[in-house]
Coordinates of C-alpha atoms and ligand atoms in Angstrom, one line a residue:
X1 CA -6.5 10.1 31.3
X2 CA -10.0 11.3 29.5
X3 CA -8.6 14.6 27.6
X4 CA -5.5 12.5 26.5
X5 CA -8.4 10.4 24.7
X6 CA -11.0 12.8 23.3
X7 CA -7.7 15.3 22.3
X8 CA -6.1 12.3 20.1
X9 CA -9.8 10.5 19.1
X10 CA -11.2 13.7 18.3
X11 CA -8.8 14.8 16.2
X12 CA -8.8 11.4 14.9
X13 CA -12.0 12.0 13.1
X14 CA -12.4 16.1 12.4
X15 CA -9.0 13.8 9.7
X16 CA -11.2 10.9 8.7
X17 CA -11.0 11.3 4.4
X18 CA -13.8 8.0 4.3
X19 CA -17.1 10.0 5.1
X20 CA -19.7 9.6 3.4
X21 CA -20.2 10.3 1.2
X22 CA -23.7 11.8 -1.1
X23 CA -24.4 9.5 -4.2
X24 CA -25.6 11.0 -7.3
X25 CA -29.1 9.7 -8.1
X26 CA -28.9 7.7 -11.2
X27 CA -31.9 7.4 -13.5
X28 CA -35.0 5.7 -11.3
X29 CA -37.5 3.7 -13.2
X30 CA -37.8 0.5 -15.1
X31 CA -37.1 1.8 -18.2
X32 CA -35.9 2.6 -22.8
X33 CA -31.9 2.1 -22.5
X34 CA -28.6 1.3 -24.2
X35 CA -26.3 -0.9 -22.1
X36 CA -24.0 1.9 -22.1
X37 CA -25.8 3.6 -20.4
X38 CA -27.2 1.1 -18.2
X39 CA -23.3 1.2 -17.6
X40 CA -22.5 4.6 -16.8
X41 CA -25.6 4.8 -15.1
X42 CA -24.5 2.3 -12.7
X43 CA -21.2 4.1 -12.5
X44 CA -23.1 7.2 -11.6
X45 CA -25.0 5.1 -9.0
X46 CA -22.2 4.5 -7.5
X47 CA -20.6 7.8 -7.1
X48 CA -18.0 7.7 -9.5
X49 CA -16.1 10.5 -10.6
X50 CA -12.5 9.4 -11.7
X51 CA -11.2 6.1 -14.3
X52 CA -8.6 5.9 -14.8
X53 CA -7.0 3.9 -18.7
X54 CA -6.0 4.0 -22.1
X55 CA -8.6 5.1 -24.8
X56 CA -9.7 2.0 -26.6
X57 CA -12.7 1.0 -28.9
X58 CA -14.1 -1.8 -27.2
X59 CA -15.5 0.8 -24.5
X60 CA -15.6 3.6 -26.9
X61 CA -19.5 3.7 -26.9
X62 CA -20.0 3.9 -23.0
X63 CA -17.1 6.3 -22.7
X64 CA -18.5 9.0 -25.2
X65 CA -21.1 9.6 -21.6
X66 CA -18.4 9.8 -19.3
X67 CA -18.7 13.7 -19.2
X68 CA -22.2 14.5 -19.6
X69 CA -22.4 12.0 -16.7
X70 CA -19.5 13.7 -15.1
X71 CA -17.3 10.7 -14.6
X72 CA -13.5 12.1 -15.9
X73 CA -11.7 9.9 -17.8
X74 CA -8.6 10.2 -17.3
X75 CA -5.5 9.5 -19.5
X76 CA -2.9 6.9 -18.6
X77 CA 0.3 6.4 -19.8
X78 CA 0.2 2.8 -19.1
X79 CA -2.7 0.2 -18.0
X80 CA -0.8 -0.8 -15.2
X81 CA -0.5 2.1 -14.2
X82 CA -3.8 2.9 -14.2
X83 CA -4.6 0.9 -12.2
X84 CA -2.3 1.4 -9.2
X85 CA -4.1 5.1 -9.5
X86 CA -7.7 2.8 -9.1
X87 CA -5.9 1.8 -6.2
X88 CA -4.3 4.7 -4.9
X89 CA -7.5 6.5 -5.2
X90 CA -9.5 4.0 -3.0
X91 CA -6.9 3.7 -0.2
X92 CA -6.8 7.5 0.4
X93 CA -10.9 8.0 -0.7
X94 CA -12.3 4.1 1.3
X95 CA -14.1 4.1 -2.3
X96 CA -13.8 2.7 -5.3
X97 CA -11.1 3.1 -7.4
X98 CA -11.9 2.1 -11.5
X99 CA -9.9 1.6 -14.4
X100 CA -10.6 0.1 -17.8
X101 CA -8.8 -0.9 -21.3
X102 CA -9.2 -2.4 -24.6
X103 CA -9.5 -5.7 -25.0
X104 CA -7.1 -8.3 -25.1
X105 CA -3.3 -6.4 -24.8
X106 CA -4.4 -3.1 -22.5
X107 CA -6.8 -5.9 -20.6
X108 CA -3.4 -8.1 -19.2
X109 CA -1.3 -4.3 -18.5
X110 CA -3.8 -4.4 -15.7
X111 CA -2.6 -8.0 -14.0
X112 CA -0.2 -7.2 -11.9
X113 CA -2.2 -3.7 -10.7
X114 CA -4.6 -6.2 -10.1
X115 CA -2.4 -8.6 -8.1
X116 CA -1.3 -5.4 -6.4
X117 CA -4.6 -4.2 -5.2
X118 CA -5.2 -7.5 -4.0
X119 CA -3.0 -7.8 -1.2
X120 CA -3.5 -4.0 -0.6
X121 CA -6.7 -4.7 0.1
X122 CA -8.4 -2.4 -1.9
X123 CA -12.1 -2.0 -3.4
X124 CA -10.2 -1.4 -7.4
X125 CA -13.0 -2.3 -10.3
X126 CA -11.3 -3.1 -13.2
X127 CA -13.2 -3.1 -16.4
X128 CA -12.7 -5.4 -19.3
X129 CA -14.5 -5.4 -22.3
X130 CA -14.0 -8.3 -23.9
X131 CA -13.6 -9.3 -27.6
X132 CA -17.0 -9.3 -29.9
X133 CA -19.0 -12.6 -28.3
X134 CA -19.9 -13.8 -32.1
X135 CA -16.1 -14.2 -32.5
X136 CA -15.2 -15.2 -29.4
X137 CA -12.3 -18.7 -29.2
X138 CA -12.1 -17.8 -32.9
X139 CA -9.0 -16.5 -32.8
X140 CA -9.2 -12.8 -34.1
X141 CA -8.5 -9.2 -33.3
X142 CA -6.8 -9.0 -29.5
X143 CA -8.5 -11.8 -28.1
X144 CA -7.3 -13.7 -25.4
X145 CA -9.0 -15.0 -22.2
X146 CA -9.3 -12.4 -20.1
X147 CA -11.2 -14.6 -16.8
X148 CA -9.2 -16.7 -16.1
X149 CA -6.3 -14.8 -16.6
X150 CA -7.7 -12.9 -13.4
X151 CA -9.4 -15.7 -11.7
X152 CA -6.8 -15.7 -8.3
X153 CA -6.7 -11.8 -8.3
X154 CA -10.0 -10.4 -8.4
X155 CA -12.6 -11.0 -5.2
X156 CA -15.0 -11.8 -7.7
X157 CA -15.8 -11.8 -11.7
X158 CA -18.7 -10.4 -12.9
X159 CA -19.2 -11.4 -16.6
X160 CA -21.3 -9.9 -18.8
X161 CA -23.0 -12.4 -20.9
X162 CA -26.5 -10.8 -21.6
X163 CA -25.9 -7.4 -22.8
X164 CA -30.0 -6.7 -20.6
X165 CA -27.3 -8.0 -17.5
X166 CA -25.0 -4.5 -17.7
X167 CA -26.7 -2.6 -15.1
X168 CA -27.2 -6.1 -12.8
X169 CA -23.9 -7.3 -13.3
X170 CA -21.7 -3.6 -13.3
X171 CA -23.1 -2.8 -10.0
X172 CA -22.4 -6.6 -8.6
X173 CA -19.2 -5.9 -8.9
X174 CA -19.2 -2.5 -7.3
X175 CA -20.9 -3.8 -4.5
X176 CA -18.5 -7.1 -4.5
X177 CA -15.4 -5.0 -4.2
X178 CA -16.7 -3.0 -1.2
X179 CA -17.8 -5.3 0.7
X180 CA -15.1 -8.4 -0.1
X181 CA -12.5 -5.0 0.1
X182 CA -10.2 -6.5 -2.8
X183 CA -10.4 -6.0 -6.8
X184 CA -13.4 -7.2 -9.2
X185 CA -13.6 -8.4 -12.7
X186 CA -16.3 -6.4 -14.2
X187 CA -16.3 -7.8 -17.8
X188 CA -17.9 -6.6 -20.5
X189 CA -18.3 -8.8 -24.6
X190 CA -17.5 -5.5 -27.0
X191 CA -20.6 -6.1 -29.1
X192 CA -23.0 -6.1 -25.5
X193 CA -22.6 -2.0 -25.0
X194 CA -24.8 -1.2 -27.8
X195 CA -28.7 -2.3 -28.4
X196 CA -31.4 -1.3 -26.9
X197 CA -32.5 -3.0 -22.9
X198 CA -35.2 -2.1 -20.4
X199 CA -34.1 -2.1 -17.0
X200 CA -33.5 -1.2 -13.3
X201 CA -29.7 1.0 -12.0
X202 CA -30.0 -1.0 -8.9
X203 CA -28.6 1.2 -5.3
X204 CA -25.9 0.2 -4.3
X205 CA -25.9 -2.6 -1.5
X206 CA -24.1 -1.5 1.9
X207 CA -23.7 -4.2 4.4
X208 CA -22.5 -3.4 7.4
X209 CA -20.0 -5.3 9.2
X210 CA -20.0 -5.8 13.3
X211 CA -18.2 -6.3 15.8
X212 CA -18.1 -9.8 16.0
X213 CA -19.6 -13.2 17.4
X214 CA -20.8 -12.1 21.4
X215 CA -18.6 -15.4 23.1
X216 CA -15.2 -14.3 21.6
X217 CA -15.9 -11.0 22.2
X218 CA -16.3 -12.0 25.8
X219 CA -13.2 -14.4 25.8
X220 CA -11.2 -11.6 24.4
X221 CA -12.4 -9.4 26.6
X222 CA -11.0 -11.9 29.6
X223 CA -8.1 -12.2 29.0
X224 CA -6.9 -8.4 28.0
X225 CA -8.3 -8.0 31.7
X226 CA -5.9 -10.5 33.4
X227 CA -3.2 -9.7 30.8
X228 CA -0.3 -8.5 32.4
X229 CA 1.6 -6.5 29.6
X230 CA -0.8 -6.5 26.4
X231 CA -0.1 -4.9 22.9
X232 CA -2.1 -3.9 20.4
X233 CA -0.6 -4.5 17.0
X234 CA -3.2 -2.2 15.1
X235 CA -3.1 -3.4 11.4
X236 CA -4.6 -1.7 7.8
X237 CA -8.5 -3.3 8.7
X238 CA -7.9 -0.9 11.6
X239 CA -7.6 1.8 8.5
X240 CA -10.3 0.7 6.2
X241 CA -12.8 0.5 8.9
X242 CA -11.6 4.5 9.5
X243 CA -11.4 2.9 13.4
X244 CA -8.8 4.5 14.4
X245 CA -10.6 6.8 16.7
X246 CA -11.9 3.1 18.7
X247 CA -8.9 1.8 18.7
X248 CA -7.6 5.0 20.6
X249 CA -9.5 5.3 23.3
X250 CA -9.0 0.9 23.8
X251 CA -5.2 1.5 24.6
X252 CA -5.9 4.2 26.5
X253 CA -8.0 2.3 29.1
X254 CA -5.8 -0.4 28.8
X255 CA -2.7 1.8 28.8
X256 CA -0.7 -0.6 25.9
X257 CA 1.7 -0.3 23.6
X258 CA 0.2 -0.5 20.2
X259 CA 2.4 -1.4 17.1
X260 CA 1.9 -1.1 13.9
X261 CA 1.6 -4.1 11.1
X262 CA 4.1 -4.1 8.7
X263 CA 4.0 -1.3 6.1
X264 CA 1.0 0.5 7.7
X265 CA 2.8 3.4 9.3
X266 CA -0.5 5.4 9.4
X267 CA -3.2 2.9 11.3
X268 CA -1.7 4.7 14.6
X269 CA -0.8 8.2 15.3
X270 CA 2.7 8.5 15.5
X271 CA 2.9 11.1 17.8
X272 CA 0.7 9.5 20.5
X273 CA 3.0 8.1 23.7
X274 CA 1.6 4.5 23.4
X275 CA 2.9 4.7 19.8
X276 CA 5.9 2.0 19.4
X277 CA 6.2 2.2 15.4
X278 CA 5.9 -0.6 12.8
X279 CA 6.7 -4.8 13.2
X280 CA 8.6 -6.0 10.1
X281 CA 11.2 -5.3 7.8
X282 CA 13.0 -2.5 8.7
X283 CA 10.8 -1.6 11.3
X284 CA 11.3 -0.2 14.7
X285 CA 13.3 -1.9 17.6
X286 CA 11.2 -0.5 20.3
X287 CA 8.5 -2.4 18.4
X288 CA 10.2 -5.5 18.4
X289 CA 11.5 -5.6 22.0
X290 CA 8.5 -3.9 23.7
X291 CA 5.8 -7.0 21.6
X292 CA 8.1 -9.7 22.4
X293 CA 7.3 -8.7 26.0
X294 CA 3.4 -9.5 25.7
X295 CA 1.6 -12.4 27.1
X296 CA -1.5 -10.8 25.4
X297 CA -1.7 -9.1 20.7
X298 CA -4.6 -8.5 20.2
X299 CA -4.4 -8.4 16.8
X300 CA -6.7 -5.5 15.1
X301 CA -7.2 -6.0 11.4
X302 CA -4.9 -7.4 10.5
X303 CA -4.3 -11.1 8.4
X304 CA -0.8 -11.3 10.1
X305 CA 1.0 -12.0 7.1
X306 CA 3.6 -14.3 7.1
X307 CA 6.3 -11.0 5.8
X308 CA 5.0 -8.9 8.5
X309 CA 6.5 -10.7 11.5
X310 CA 9.4 -11.9 10.3
X311 CA 12.8 -11.7 12.7
X312 CA 14.9 -8.8 11.9
X313 CA 17.7 -7.4 13.3
X314 CA 19.1 -10.8 14.1
X315 CA 15.6 -9.9 16.7
X316 CA 13.1 -13.1 17.0
X317 CA 10.7 -10.8 18.7
X318 CA 7.6 -12.9 18.1
X319 CA 6.3 -13.8 21.3
X320 CA 5.4 -17.2 21.4
X321 CA 3.6 -18.1 24.2
X322 CA 1.4 -14.8 24.7
X323 CA -2.3 -15.8 23.9
X324 CA -2.9 -14.1 20.5
X325 CA -6.7 -12.4 20.2
X326 CA -7.4 -11.8 16.0
X327 CA -9.9 -9.1 15.0
X328 CA -10.3 -10.0 11.0
X329 CA -13.0 -9.3 8.7
X330 CA -12.7 -12.1 6.8
X331 CA -13.2 -14.9 8.7
X332 CA -10.3 -17.2 6.5
X333 CA -7.6 -14.7 8.0
X334 CA -8.0 -15.7 11.7
X335 CA -5.4 -18.3 12.7
X336 CA -4.4 -19.1 9.4
X337 CA -0.7 -17.6 10.0
X338 CA -0.1 -17.3 13.3
X339 CA -1.8 -20.0 16.6
X340 CA -3.7 -17.6 17.7
X341 CA -6.8 -18.4 21.0
X342 CA -9.4 -16.0 19.8
X343 CA -10.5 -15.1 16.5
X344 CA -13.4 -12.4 15.7
X345 CA -14.4 -11.9 13.2
X346 CA -15.6 -8.1 12.6
X347 CA -14.9 -4.9 11.7
X348 CA -11.7 -3.2 13.7
X349 CA -13.6 0.0 14.3
X350 CA -16.7 -2.4 15.3
X351 CA -14.4 -4.6 17.6
X352 CA -12.3 -1.6 19.2
X353 CA -16.0 0.0 20.5
X354 CA -17.7 -3.3 22.0
X355 CA -14.3 -4.9 23.8
X356 CA -13.9 -1.0 25.3
X357 CA -17.0 -1.4 25.7
X358 CA -16.9 -5.0 27.7
X359 CA -13.9 -3.6 29.5
X360 CA -14.2 0.0 30.9
X361 CA -16.3 -0.8 34.1
X362 CA -13.5 -4.2 35.2
X363 CA -10.7 -4.3 36.8
X364 CA -7.8 -3.9 34.7
X365 CA -4.6 -6.5 36.2
X366 CA -2.8 -4.2 33.5
X367 CA -3.3 -1.3 35.3
X368 CA -1.1 -2.6 38.7
X369 CA 1.9 -2.2 36.6
X370 CA 1.2 0.9 34.4
X371 CA 4.0 3.1 35.4
X372 CA 6.8 0.9 35.0
X373 CA 4.8 -0.6 31.3
X374 CA 5.2 3.1 29.9
X375 CA 8.1 3.5 31.3
X376 CA 9.5 0.7 29.7
X377 CA 7.7 1.7 26.1
X378 CA 9.0 5.1 26.8
X379 CA 12.6 4.3 27.3
X380 CA 12.4 1.7 24.1
X381 CA 11.2 4.6 22.1
X382 CA 13.7 7.1 22.8
X383 CA 17.1 3.6 22.7
X384 CA 15.5 3.5 19.4
X385 CA 15.5 7.1 18.6
X386 CA 18.8 7.2 19.8
X387 CA 19.9 4.5 17.3
X388 CA 18.6 6.0 15.2
X389 CA 19.6 9.0 14.7
X390 CA 23.7 8.0 15.2
X391 CA 23.0 5.1 12.1
X392 CA 24.5 7.7 9.7
X393 CA 25.3 5.3 7.3
X394 CA 25.7 1.6 6.7
X395 CA 28.2 -0.4 8.7
X396 CA 28.5 -3.5 6.8
X397 CA 31.9 -4.4 5.2
X398 CA 30.8 -3.9 1.4
X399 CA 28.7 -1.1 2.7
X400 CA 31.9 1.2 3.8
X401 CA 33.6 0.0 0.9
X402 CA 31.5 1.7 -1.4
X403 CA 30.6 4.5 0.4
X404 CA 34.6 5.6 1.4
X405 CA 35.4 8.1 -1.7
X406 CA 31.4 8.9 -2.9
X407 CA 30.3 12.5 -2.6
X408 CA 27.0 11.4 -2.7
X409 CA 24.6 11.9 0.9
X410 CA 23.9 8.4 2.9
X411 CA 20.2 6.7 2.7
X412 CA 19.8 6.9 5.9
X413 CA 21.8 10.7 6.4
X414 CA 19.0 11.1 3.2
X415 CA 16.1 9.0 5.0
X416 CA 16.1 11.1 8.3
X417 CA 16.1 14.3 6.6
X418 CA 13.1 14.2 4.0
X419 CA 11.7 12.8 7.4
X420 CA 12.2 16.6 9.5
X421 CA 10.0 18.2 6.3
X422 CA 7.5 15.7 5.5
X423 CA 4.6 18.5 4.9
X424 CA 1.7 18.0 7.8
X425 CA -0.6 16.2 6.0
X426 CA 1.6 14.4 3.5
X427 CA 0.4 10.7 2.2
X428 CA 3.3 8.9 0.8
X429 CA 3.9 6.0 -1.2
X430 CA 7.0 4.1 -0.8
X431 CA 7.9 1.0 -3.5
X432 CA 9.9 -2.0 -3.6
X433 CA 13.7 -1.5 -3.2
X434 CA 16.6 -1.3 -0.5
X435 CA 16.2 2.1 0.6
X436 CA 12.7 2.4 0.3
X437 CA 12.5 -0.8 3.1
X438 CA 15.4 1.5 5.6
X439 CA 12.0 4.2 4.7
X440 CA 9.6 1.3 7.1
X441 CA 12.2 3.5 9.9
X442 CA 11.0 7.0 9.3
X443 CA 7.9 6.8 7.9
X444 CA 6.1 8.4 10.2
X445 CA 1.9 9.7 10.1
X446 CA -0.3 10.9 11.9
X447 CA -3.7 10.0 10.4
X448 CA -5.0 7.5 8.8
X449 CA -4.6 7.2 4.8
X450 CA -1.4 8.8 4.8
X451 CA 0.7 5.6 3.5
X452 CA 0.8 3.1 0.4
X453 CA 3.4 1.0 -0.2
X454 CA 3.7 -1.5 -1.5
X455 CA 1.9 -4.0 -0.2
X456 CA 3.1 -7.8 0.0
X457 CA 3.0 -8.4 -4.1
X458 CA 6.2 -6.4 -3.7
X459 CA 6.1 -4.9 -7.2
X460 CA 8.6 -2.1 -8.5
X461 CA 6.8 0.2 -10.1
X462 CA 3.9 0.6 -7.7
X463 CA 4.6 4.2 -6.1
X464 CA 4.6 6.7 -8.9
X465 CA 1.2 5.5 -10.0
X466 CA 0.0 5.0 -6.7
X467 CA 0.5 8.1 -5.7
X468 CA -1.3 10.0 -8.7
X469 CA -4.2 8.2 -8.6
X470 CA -3.8 9.0 -3.8
X471 CA -3.5 12.4 -5.5
X472 CA -7.0 13.0 -7.0
X473 CA -8.8 11.1 -4.6
X474 CA -7.6 14.0 -1.7
X475 CA -5.4 17.2 -4.4
X476 CA -5.2 19.7 -1.4
X477 CA -3.3 17.2 0.7
X478 CA 0.5 16.7 -0.4
X479 CA 1.4 13.9 -2.6
X480 CA 5.0 12.3 -2.3
X481 CA 6.3 9.1 -3.6
X482 CA 9.5 7.1 -2.4
X483 CA 11.3 5.2 -5.7
X484 CA 14.4 3.0 -6.1
X485 CA 15.7 4.6 -9.5
X486 CA 15.1 0.9 -10.7
X487 CA 11.6 1.1 -9.9
X488 CA 11.4 4.4 -11.8
X489 CA 12.5 3.2 -14.9
X490 CA 9.9 1.0 -15.3
X491 CA 7.0 4.0 -13.9
X492 CA 8.2 7.1 -14.8
X493 CA 6.3 7.5 -17.7
X494 CA 3.5 8.3 -15.8
X495 CA 5.1 11.5 -15.5
X496 CA 3.6 12.3 -19.0
X497 CA -0.3 11.7 -17.2
X498 CA 0.7 14.4 -14.3
X499 CA 1.3 17.0 -17.0
X500 CA -1.0 16.2 -19.5
X501 CA -3.4 15.7 -17.1
X502 CA -3.1 18.2 -14.4
X503 CA -1.8 15.7 -11.3
X504 CA 0.5 17.5 -9.3
X505 CA 2.8 14.6 -7.6
X506 CA 6.3 15.0 -5.6
X507 CA 9.2 11.9 -6.9
X508 CA 12.0 11.4 -4.6
X509 CA 14.2 9.1 -6.8
X510 CA 16.4 7.3 -5.0
X511 CA 20.0 7.3 -7.1
X512 CA 22.4 4.9 -6.3
X513 CA 23.2 3.0 -9.8
X514 CA 21.7 -0.3 -9.2
X515 CA 18.8 -2.7 -8.8
X516 CA 20.1 -2.6 -4.8
X517 CA 17.7 -4.8 -2.6
X518 CA 19.0 -7.8 -5.5
X519 CA 22.6 -6.6 -5.2
X520 CA 22.4 -7.2 -2.0
X521 CA 22.5 -10.4 -2.4
X522 CA 24.7 -10.6 -4.2
X523 CA 26.7 -9.1 -2.0
X524 CA 25.6 -11.4 0.9
X525 CA 25.3 -15.0 -0.4
X526 CA 26.7 -14.9 -3.9
X527 CA 30.3 -13.1 -3.3
X528 CA 29.5 -10.1 -4.9
X529 CA 29.4 -12.2 -8.2
X530 CA 27.1 -9.3 -9.7
X531 CA 24.1 -10.0 -12.9
X532 CA 22.5 -7.4 -14.1
X533 CA 22.3 -5.6 -11.5
X534 CA 23.5 -2.2 -11.7
X535 CA 22.4 0.7 -14.0
X536 CA 25.2 2.1 -15.8
X537 CA 24.9 4.9 -17.9
X538 CA 21.4 6.4 -16.8
X539 CA 19.7 9.1 -17.9
X540 CA 19.9 12.3 -15.3
X541 CA 16.4 11.5 -14.1
X542 CA 16.2 14.8 -13.7
X543 CA 16.7 16.2 -16.7
X544 CA 14.3 13.6 -18.1
X545 CA 11.8 15.3 -15.6
X546 CA 12.1 18.3 -17.2
X547 CA 12.4 17.2 -20.9
X548 CA 8.6 15.5 -20.3
X549 CA 7.0 19.6 -19.0
X550 CA 7.9 18.5 -14.7
X551 CA 10.6 20.6 -12.8
X552 CA 13.2 17.9 -12.4
X553 CA 16.4 18.4 -9.7
X554 CA 19.3 16.4 -8.9
X555 CA 20.1 16.6 -4.7
X556 CA 23.5 16.1 -3.6
X557 CA 24.1 17.1 -0.1
X558 CA 22.0 16.7 2.7
X559 CA 21.7 20.3 3.5
X560 CA 19.8 20.5 0.3
X561 CA 17.2 18.1 1.1
X562 CA 14.3 19.2 3.7
X563 CA 14.2 22.4 1.4
X564 CA 13.8 20.5 -1.9
X565 CA 10.9 18.6 -0.4
X566 CA 9.1 21.2 1.4
X567 CA 9.6 23.2 -2.1
X568 CA 8.4 20.9 -4.0
X569 CA 5.5 19.9 -2.1
X570 CA 4.0 23.5 -1.6
X571 CA 4.4 23.5 -5.9
X572 CA 1.8 21.3 -6.0
X573 CA -0.2 24.1 -5.1
X574 CA 0.8 25.6 -8.5
X575 CA 0.0 22.8 -10.7
X576 CA 3.4 21.5 -10.8
X577 CA 5.1 17.8 -11.0
X578 CA 8.6 17.6 -9.0
X579 CA 11.0 14.7 -9.7
X580 CA 13.7 15.4 -7.1
X581 CA 17.0 13.0 -8.0
X582 CA 18.5 11.9 -5.2
X583 CA 22.3 11.3 -5.5
X584 CA 23.3 8.7 -3.1
X585 CA 26.1 6.2 -2.2
X586 CA 26.1 1.9 -3.3
X587 CA 26.0 1.2 0.3
X588 CA 22.7 -1.2 1.4
X589 CA 20.8 -1.6 3.9
X590 CA 19.5 -5.6 5.5
X591 CA 18.5 -7.6 3.1
X592 CA 14.0 -8.8 2.2
X593 CA 14.8 -11.9 2.5
X594 CA 17.2 -13.4 4.3
X595 CA 14.7 -16.3 5.7
X596 CA 14.5 -17.0 2.0
X597 CA 17.9 -17.4 0.5
X598 CA 20.8 -20.0 1.5
X599 CA 24.9 -19.5 0.4
X600 CA 25.3 -21.8 -2.7
X601 CA 25.5 -25.6 -3.6
X602 CA 26.9 -26.6 -6.7
X603 CA 27.2 -29.9 -7.8
X604 CA 28.7 -29.8 -11.5
X605 CA 32.2 -29.4 -11.8
X606 CA 31.9 -26.7 -14.2
X607 CA 29.9 -24.3 -11.9
X608 CA 32.3 -25.2 -9.2
X609 CA 33.9 -22.3 -8.5
X610 CA 30.6 -20.2 -7.8
X611 CA 30.2 -22.5 -4.6
X612 CA 30.0 -21.2 -1.2
X613 CA 33.3 -20.4 0.6
X614 CA 32.4 -19.0 3.4
X615 CA 30.4 -21.8 5.2
Ligands
LIG701 C1 8.6 -5.9 -10.8 C2 9.2 -6.7 -9.7 N1 10.8 -6.9 -10.7 C3 11.1 -7.3 -9.8 C4 11.6 -6.9 -8.8 C5 12.6 -7.7 -7.8 N2 12.9 -7.1 -7.4 C6 13.2 -6.3 -6.2 S1 13.6 -5.2 -5.5 C7 14.7 -5.3 -6.5 C8 14.9 -3.7 -7.1 C9 15.1 -2.1 -6.7 O1 16.2 -1.4 -7.1 P1 15.5 -0.1 -7.4 O2 14.5 0.4 -7.3 O3 16.8 0.5 -7.8 O4 15.4 0.2 -5.3 P2 16.9 -0.4 -4.3 O5 16.7 -1.9 -3.9 O6 17.9 0.8 -5.4 O7 16.5 0.8 -3.8 C10 13.9 -5.9 -7.6 C11 14.8 -5.6 -9.3 C12 10.2 -6.8 -8.4 N3 9.9 -7.3 -7.0 N4 9.3 -6.3 -9.2
LIG702 MG1 18.4 1.6 -7.0

């Protein structure tokens, strides 16, 4: 057992991306400078190397300083894309992602990406230059109230209300993004970039999070020591704390199976024998069957979001009678969604360490039945793999009908081929859609900071720009986005950024000619009365890619999928962005929101023909 701990845990530490970085020295001491200089020097003090955005007159005086400050300005196609890039950058590096735009329309284009970063817990600093302070409220050019718009999707809003406070408030926006792990807004009236001020550039404040309260940790250790069937649920907090090695050590001490929380498939290594896969929509049946047996669940670094534990495959798997220990760095998340027995406000890494320290000298009830439990784990995993192997296509009536005469690939078979061909160390972002969701069953990772799904904000158009940002932060790693064709229509413009800025990535576009995830609701609840779900007359996305200066390939044979992915990933090494357009049938997997839809009721006579007949 000792060997197992050291092998997996050491590897994990070696792979950690989020190693402490040496921060460059900004100018020191109180001195005369312009607010633009104070702003840029504060970025330097925070180790900012890359800023995503679209150029605008509002902040041109500061932009002029970027090259000499060693800051790369990455010019994007749309500010939303720039915001997602900052998010991807932050998620892979554990450092700040930064984006900036023109006041008014440039800034409102950041709304969706900021909301997405909020729910991905990404430390993104959204810089929003504002209309000039002297004319604010007069309805001049490109004016809108920029603070209320972001008030519910940021953790903190710094409003530079006086040019002398530029460095202080810029620094605070960076500190708070890290402290609260989420986006912050730095709002700067555009005239405040100019003038002469005297100030000092503050160094970042680094606040260490502790393991949690002593009593809570003692109570949690007692529960774990007495558990007969403990299960660990590893969430995004484990990744953000760089605590995978500690989570592995605790799991191995308890010999407890470990599930990934929804869309955090990279929170525990898939090759580890105790890994059982992700919970939630299109997750692992093995994870669901095993957690259903738990008498104690340690929810480590997860807010236990309501969508992530909904019943799936007709299975109510959440163990209602189990004692739940929840560890989250944000005290407000404890017990919010699930009833808990012990809530620990702490860092997932430190808490895992503290629990291991408490438990390693104790006798553990779960040691007695260890072999039986491990046999159950192996059997459940084996059964799920066998089921996936045999699950070549969807089997509902509609799916069978639309795929019967198709020469295209079944999405599940294609996803399995992609899984098999996935290059070592790959980072994968996933969009919102039916095929992207089904991919949840086929995405396995051995290192943290590898999966960047559109988290609970769930916006189409997330994956492609996010992987572009991730690639900027980790250029040596293969960067792959999974995107449905509908979502691709929203986001393919960022191919321009890849080509122009030389950021080589791979996008795998699932061409099923439809907004599939929503169409599935029409099939299941509205008797195939399709409104707005067919994507007819699409261009060849491969040819569009070529026209934009990238590589584009259309793939319609299963045998070509793996080689095409490998070649595209390799081509990233030669600076090439590749779009792989996968021609797949129109079949559809389980719907997203079975929980929230119902067969229609109609009272008005003119709508009677749309009433449910299947009740
Ligand atoms: C910005 C945004 N608009 C609309 C939706 C609603 N929506 C969720 S999934 C989906 C369909 C996605 O279609 P596609 O990207 O083609 O993937 P598919 O489901 O076909 O695999 C839509 C429109 C959304 N989540 N986000
Ligand atoms: Mg589609």
